[in-house]
mmCIF file of C-alpha atoms in Angstrom:
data_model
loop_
_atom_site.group_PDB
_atom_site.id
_atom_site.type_symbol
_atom_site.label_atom_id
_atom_site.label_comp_id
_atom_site.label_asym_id
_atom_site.label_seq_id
_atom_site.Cartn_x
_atom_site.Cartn_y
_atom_site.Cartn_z
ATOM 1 C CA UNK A 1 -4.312 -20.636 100.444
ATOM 2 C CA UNK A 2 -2.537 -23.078 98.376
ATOM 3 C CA UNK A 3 0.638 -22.748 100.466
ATOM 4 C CA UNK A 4 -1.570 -23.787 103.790
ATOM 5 C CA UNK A 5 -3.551 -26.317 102.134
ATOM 6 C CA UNK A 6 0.298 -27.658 101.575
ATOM 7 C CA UNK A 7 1.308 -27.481 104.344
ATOM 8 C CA UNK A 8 -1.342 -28.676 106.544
ATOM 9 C CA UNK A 9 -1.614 -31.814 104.408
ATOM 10 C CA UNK A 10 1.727 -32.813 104.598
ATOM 11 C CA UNK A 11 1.905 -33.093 108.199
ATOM 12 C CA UNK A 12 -1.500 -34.884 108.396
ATOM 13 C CA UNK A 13 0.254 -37.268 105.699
ATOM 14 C CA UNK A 14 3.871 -38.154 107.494
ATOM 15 C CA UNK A 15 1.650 -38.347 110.886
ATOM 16 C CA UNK A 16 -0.914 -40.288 109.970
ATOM 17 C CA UNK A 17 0.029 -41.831 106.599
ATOM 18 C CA UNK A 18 -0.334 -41.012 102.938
ATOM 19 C CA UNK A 19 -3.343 -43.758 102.146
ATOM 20 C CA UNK A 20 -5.589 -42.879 105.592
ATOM 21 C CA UNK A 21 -5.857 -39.418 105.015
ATOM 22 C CA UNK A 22 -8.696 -38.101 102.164
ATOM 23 C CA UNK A 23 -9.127 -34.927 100.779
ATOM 24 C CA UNK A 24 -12.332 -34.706 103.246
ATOM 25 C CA UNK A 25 -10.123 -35.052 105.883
ATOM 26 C CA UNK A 26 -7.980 -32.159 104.941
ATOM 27 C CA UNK A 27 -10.484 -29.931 103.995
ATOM 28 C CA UNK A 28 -12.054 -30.379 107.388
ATOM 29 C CA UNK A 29 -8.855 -29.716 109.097
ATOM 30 C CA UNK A 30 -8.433 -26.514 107.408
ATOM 31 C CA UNK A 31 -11.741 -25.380 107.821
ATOM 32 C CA UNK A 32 -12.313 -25.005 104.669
ATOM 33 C CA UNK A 33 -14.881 -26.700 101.644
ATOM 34 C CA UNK A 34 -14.024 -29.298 99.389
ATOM 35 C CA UNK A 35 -15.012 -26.912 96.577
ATOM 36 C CA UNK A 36 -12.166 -24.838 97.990
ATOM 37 C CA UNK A 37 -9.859 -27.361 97.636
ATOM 38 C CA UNK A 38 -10.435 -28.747 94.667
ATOM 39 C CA UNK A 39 -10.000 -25.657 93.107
ATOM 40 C CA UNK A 40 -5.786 -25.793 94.162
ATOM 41 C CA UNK A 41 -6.151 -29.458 93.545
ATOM 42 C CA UNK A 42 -7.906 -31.504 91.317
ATOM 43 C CA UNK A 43 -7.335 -34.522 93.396
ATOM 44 C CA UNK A 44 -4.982 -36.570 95.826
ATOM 45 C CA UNK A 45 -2.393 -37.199 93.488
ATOM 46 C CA UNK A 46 -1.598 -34.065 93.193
ATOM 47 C CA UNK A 47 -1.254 -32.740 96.509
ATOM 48 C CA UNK A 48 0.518 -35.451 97.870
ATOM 49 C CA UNK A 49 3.000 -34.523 94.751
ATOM 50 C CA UNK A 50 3.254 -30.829 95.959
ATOM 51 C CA UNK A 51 3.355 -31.862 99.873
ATOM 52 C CA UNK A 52 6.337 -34.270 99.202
ATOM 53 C CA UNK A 53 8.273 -31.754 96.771
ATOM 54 C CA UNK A 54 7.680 -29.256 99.998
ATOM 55 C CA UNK A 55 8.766 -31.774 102.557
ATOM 56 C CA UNK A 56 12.115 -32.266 100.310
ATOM 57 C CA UNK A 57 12.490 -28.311 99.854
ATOM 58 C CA UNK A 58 12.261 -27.776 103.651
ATOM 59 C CA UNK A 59 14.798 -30.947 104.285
ATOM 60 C CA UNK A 60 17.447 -29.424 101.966
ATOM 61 C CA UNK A 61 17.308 -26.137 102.988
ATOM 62 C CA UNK A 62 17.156 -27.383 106.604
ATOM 63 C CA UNK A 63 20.929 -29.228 105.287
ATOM 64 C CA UNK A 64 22.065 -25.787 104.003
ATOM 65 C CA UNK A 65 21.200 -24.106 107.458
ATOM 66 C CA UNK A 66 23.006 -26.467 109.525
ATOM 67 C CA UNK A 67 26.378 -26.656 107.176
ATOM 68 C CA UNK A 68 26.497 -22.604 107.343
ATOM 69 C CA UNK A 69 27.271 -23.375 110.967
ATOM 70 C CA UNK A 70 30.498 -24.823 110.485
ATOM 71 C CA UNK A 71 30.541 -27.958 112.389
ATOM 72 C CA UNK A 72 32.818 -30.508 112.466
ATOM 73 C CA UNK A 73 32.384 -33.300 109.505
ATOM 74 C CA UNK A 74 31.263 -35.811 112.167
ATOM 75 C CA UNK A 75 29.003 -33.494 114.521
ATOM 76 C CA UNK A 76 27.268 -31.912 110.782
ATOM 77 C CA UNK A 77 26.395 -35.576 110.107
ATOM 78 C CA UNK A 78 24.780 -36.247 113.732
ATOM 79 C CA UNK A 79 22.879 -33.030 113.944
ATOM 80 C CA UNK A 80 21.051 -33.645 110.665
ATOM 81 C CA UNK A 81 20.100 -37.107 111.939
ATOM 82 C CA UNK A 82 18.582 -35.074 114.829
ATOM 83 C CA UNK A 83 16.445 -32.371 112.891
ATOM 84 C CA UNK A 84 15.485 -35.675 110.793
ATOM 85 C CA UNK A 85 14.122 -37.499 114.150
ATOM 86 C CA UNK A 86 12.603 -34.017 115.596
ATOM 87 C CA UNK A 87 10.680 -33.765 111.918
ATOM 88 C CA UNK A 88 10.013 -37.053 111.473
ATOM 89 C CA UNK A 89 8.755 -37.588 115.098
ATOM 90 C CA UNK A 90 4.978 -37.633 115.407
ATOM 91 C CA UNK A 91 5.403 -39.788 112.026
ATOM 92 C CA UNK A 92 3.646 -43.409 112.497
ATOM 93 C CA UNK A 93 5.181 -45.454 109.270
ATOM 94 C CA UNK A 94 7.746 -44.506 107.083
ATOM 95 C CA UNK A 95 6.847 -42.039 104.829
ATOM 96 C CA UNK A 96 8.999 -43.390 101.721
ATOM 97 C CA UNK A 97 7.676 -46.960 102.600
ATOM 98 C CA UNK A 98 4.274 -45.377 101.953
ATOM 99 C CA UNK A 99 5.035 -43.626 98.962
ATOM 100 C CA UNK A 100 6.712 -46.304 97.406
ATOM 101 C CA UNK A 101 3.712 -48.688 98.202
ATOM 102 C CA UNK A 102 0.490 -46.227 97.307
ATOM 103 C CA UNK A 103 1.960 -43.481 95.277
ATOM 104 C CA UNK A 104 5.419 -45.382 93.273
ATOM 105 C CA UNK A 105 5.209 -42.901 90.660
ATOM 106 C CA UNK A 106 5.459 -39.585 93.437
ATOM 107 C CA UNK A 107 8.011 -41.844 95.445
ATOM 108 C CA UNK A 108 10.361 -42.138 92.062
ATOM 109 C CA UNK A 109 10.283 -38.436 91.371
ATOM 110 C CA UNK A 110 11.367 -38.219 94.927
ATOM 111 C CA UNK A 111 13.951 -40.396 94.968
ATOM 112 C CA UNK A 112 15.382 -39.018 91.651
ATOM 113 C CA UNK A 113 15.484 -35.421 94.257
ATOM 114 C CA UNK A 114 16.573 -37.014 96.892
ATOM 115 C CA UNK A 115 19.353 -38.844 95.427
ATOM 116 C CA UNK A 116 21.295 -36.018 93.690
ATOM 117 C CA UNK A 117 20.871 -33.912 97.451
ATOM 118 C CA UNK A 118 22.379 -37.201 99.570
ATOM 119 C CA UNK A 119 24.967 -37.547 97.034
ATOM 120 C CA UNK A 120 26.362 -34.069 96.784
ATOM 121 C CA UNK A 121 26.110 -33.655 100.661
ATOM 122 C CA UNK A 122 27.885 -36.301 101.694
ATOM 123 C CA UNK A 123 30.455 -35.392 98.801
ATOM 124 C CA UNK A 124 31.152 -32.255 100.778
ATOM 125 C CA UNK A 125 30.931 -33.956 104.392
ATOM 126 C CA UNK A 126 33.337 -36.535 103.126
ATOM 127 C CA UNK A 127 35.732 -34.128 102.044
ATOM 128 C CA UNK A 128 35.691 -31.684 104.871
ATOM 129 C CA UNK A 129 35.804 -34.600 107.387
ATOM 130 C CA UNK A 130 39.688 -35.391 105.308
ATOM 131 C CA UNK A 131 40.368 -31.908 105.605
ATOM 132 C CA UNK A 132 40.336 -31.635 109.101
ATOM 133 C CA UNK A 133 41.367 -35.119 109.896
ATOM 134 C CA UNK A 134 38.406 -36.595 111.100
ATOM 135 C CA UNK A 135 37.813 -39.154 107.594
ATOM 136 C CA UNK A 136 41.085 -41.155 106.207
ATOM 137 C CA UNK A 137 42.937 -39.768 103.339
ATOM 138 C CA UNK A 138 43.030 -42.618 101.630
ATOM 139 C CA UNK A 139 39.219 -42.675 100.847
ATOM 140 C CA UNK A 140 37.733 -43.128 97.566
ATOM 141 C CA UNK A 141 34.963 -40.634 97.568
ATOM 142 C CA UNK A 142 32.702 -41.571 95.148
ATOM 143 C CA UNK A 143 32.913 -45.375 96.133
ATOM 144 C CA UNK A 144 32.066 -44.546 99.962
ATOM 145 C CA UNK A 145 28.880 -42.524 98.940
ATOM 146 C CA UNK A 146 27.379 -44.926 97.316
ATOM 147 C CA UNK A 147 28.227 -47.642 100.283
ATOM 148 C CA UNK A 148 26.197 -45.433 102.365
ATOM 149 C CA UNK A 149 23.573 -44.753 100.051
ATOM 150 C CA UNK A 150 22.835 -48.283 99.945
ATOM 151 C CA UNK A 151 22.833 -48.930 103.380
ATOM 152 C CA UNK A 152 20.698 -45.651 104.371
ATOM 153 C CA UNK A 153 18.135 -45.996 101.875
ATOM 154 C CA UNK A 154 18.022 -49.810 101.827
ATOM 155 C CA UNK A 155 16.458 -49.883 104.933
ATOM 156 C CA UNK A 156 13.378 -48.372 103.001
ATOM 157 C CA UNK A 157 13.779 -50.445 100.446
ATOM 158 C CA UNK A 158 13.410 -54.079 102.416
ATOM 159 C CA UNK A 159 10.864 -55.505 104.728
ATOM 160 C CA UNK A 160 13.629 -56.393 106.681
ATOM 161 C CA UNK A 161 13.293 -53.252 109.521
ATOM 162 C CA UNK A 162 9.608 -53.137 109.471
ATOM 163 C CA UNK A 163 7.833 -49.863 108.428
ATOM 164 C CA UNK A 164 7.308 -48.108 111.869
ATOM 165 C CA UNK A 165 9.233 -44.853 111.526
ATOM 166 C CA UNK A 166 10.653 -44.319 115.147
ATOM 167 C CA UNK A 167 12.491 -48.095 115.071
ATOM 168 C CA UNK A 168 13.950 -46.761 111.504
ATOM 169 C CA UNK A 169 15.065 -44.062 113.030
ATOM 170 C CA UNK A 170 17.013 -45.747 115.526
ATOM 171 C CA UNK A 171 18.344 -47.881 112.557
ATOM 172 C CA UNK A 172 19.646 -45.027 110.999
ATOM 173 C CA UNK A 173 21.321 -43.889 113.683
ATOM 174 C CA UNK A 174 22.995 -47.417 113.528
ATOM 175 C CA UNK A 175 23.857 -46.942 110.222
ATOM 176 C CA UNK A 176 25.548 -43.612 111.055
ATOM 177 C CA UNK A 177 27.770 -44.800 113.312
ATOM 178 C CA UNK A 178 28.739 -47.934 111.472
ATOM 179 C CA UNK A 179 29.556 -45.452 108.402
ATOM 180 C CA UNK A 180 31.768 -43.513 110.307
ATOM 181 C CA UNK A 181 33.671 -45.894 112.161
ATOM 182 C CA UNK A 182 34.503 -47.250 108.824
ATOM 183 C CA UNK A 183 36.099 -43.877 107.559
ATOM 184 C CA UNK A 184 37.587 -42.272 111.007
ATOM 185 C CA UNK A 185 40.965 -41.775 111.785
ATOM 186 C CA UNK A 186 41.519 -42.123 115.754
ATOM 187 C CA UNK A 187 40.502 -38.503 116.065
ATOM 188 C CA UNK A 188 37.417 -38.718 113.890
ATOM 189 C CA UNK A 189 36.446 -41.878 116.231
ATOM 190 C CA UNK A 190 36.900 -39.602 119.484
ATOM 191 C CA UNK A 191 34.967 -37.781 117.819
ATOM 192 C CA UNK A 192 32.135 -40.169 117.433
ATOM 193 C CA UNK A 193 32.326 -41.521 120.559
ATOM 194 C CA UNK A 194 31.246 -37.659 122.070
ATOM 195 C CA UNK A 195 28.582 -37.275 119.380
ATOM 196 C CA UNK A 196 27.151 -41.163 120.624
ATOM 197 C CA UNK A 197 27.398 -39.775 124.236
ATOM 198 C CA UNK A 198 25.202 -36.768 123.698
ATOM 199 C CA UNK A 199 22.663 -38.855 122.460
ATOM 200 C CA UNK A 200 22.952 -41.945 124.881
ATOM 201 C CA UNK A 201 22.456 -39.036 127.392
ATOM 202 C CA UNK A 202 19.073 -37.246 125.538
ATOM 203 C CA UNK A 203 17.667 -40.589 124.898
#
């Protein structure tokens, strides 16, 4: 029970937002009393912990799947960004813009997660993408992943880009592209150019 009372609440949360959604709400959409699931969870704060900490499970081992199937550096990086939008996609406002506004203690748990995944990921993307002479040699690793760190999860960070996920999206995808065509050799940028052409042609 506690597994589906975790689930089921983190999709009601990234689609309709971390602050709309009460425990009443959930409990209802389960089917299930509010005796019930208070007994899993003694209140919000909790379960929007364990729903996030789920969330970031499923993303990372979603990462692992999709590097055991040995794509290119470049094509790795753009099919992420696709399971992202497909997960993200019935999502209304970004979910770390809501975390970091209602629950900043749950958000900076996250981020301390999320930062050691992006960081050792794009580690290994980096170097693969050098080993088979998509990325420059000349690169300095450690420097790059933080340039793209701060670009990626600024957007989250400023009211520049609004808070409505699907327009992020399309910002990160921006971001992306800008990222690689600063670290491509010519082949790495042929490369980019088919990855941008798949998408031009499924959007």
């Amino acid at each position: 029970m506690r597994d589906r009372i975790i689930d089921k609440a983190g999709e009601m949360f990234l689609n309709l937002g971390f602050k709309s959604i009460t425990m009443d709400d959930i409990a209802r959409e389960l089917g299930i009393s509010k005796k019930t699931l208070y007994k899993h969870f003694s209140k919000k704060t909790e379960l929007v912990d364990a729903s996030t900490e789920a969330v970031h499970n499923t993303i990372n081992e979603t990462i692992i799947n999709i590097k055991e199937q040995k794509y290119n550096a470049i094509e790795e990086e753009f099919t992420v960004k696709a399971i992202f939008k497909e997960m993200f996609k019935n999502a209304k406002t970004s979910p770390m813009y809501q975390l970091k506004k209602y629950y900043p203690e749950t958000y900076t748990k996250l981020m301390e997660r999320e930062v050691c995944m992006f960081r050792d990921c794009n580690i290994d993307n980096l170097k693969s993408g050098i080993a088979q002479g998509l990325y420059r040699k000349d690169l300095e690793i450690d420097l790059i992943v933080n340039f793209y760190f701060t670009l990626l999860f600024g957007v989250f960070e400023s009211e520049m880009y609004g808070s409505e996920m699907q327009e992020l999206i399309k910002v990160e995808y921006k971001i992306l592209e800008y990222h690689i065509r600063a670290i491509a050799t010519e082949k790495g940028l042929q490369e980019l150019e088919k990855q941008l052409k798949i998408i031009n042609k499924n959007n």
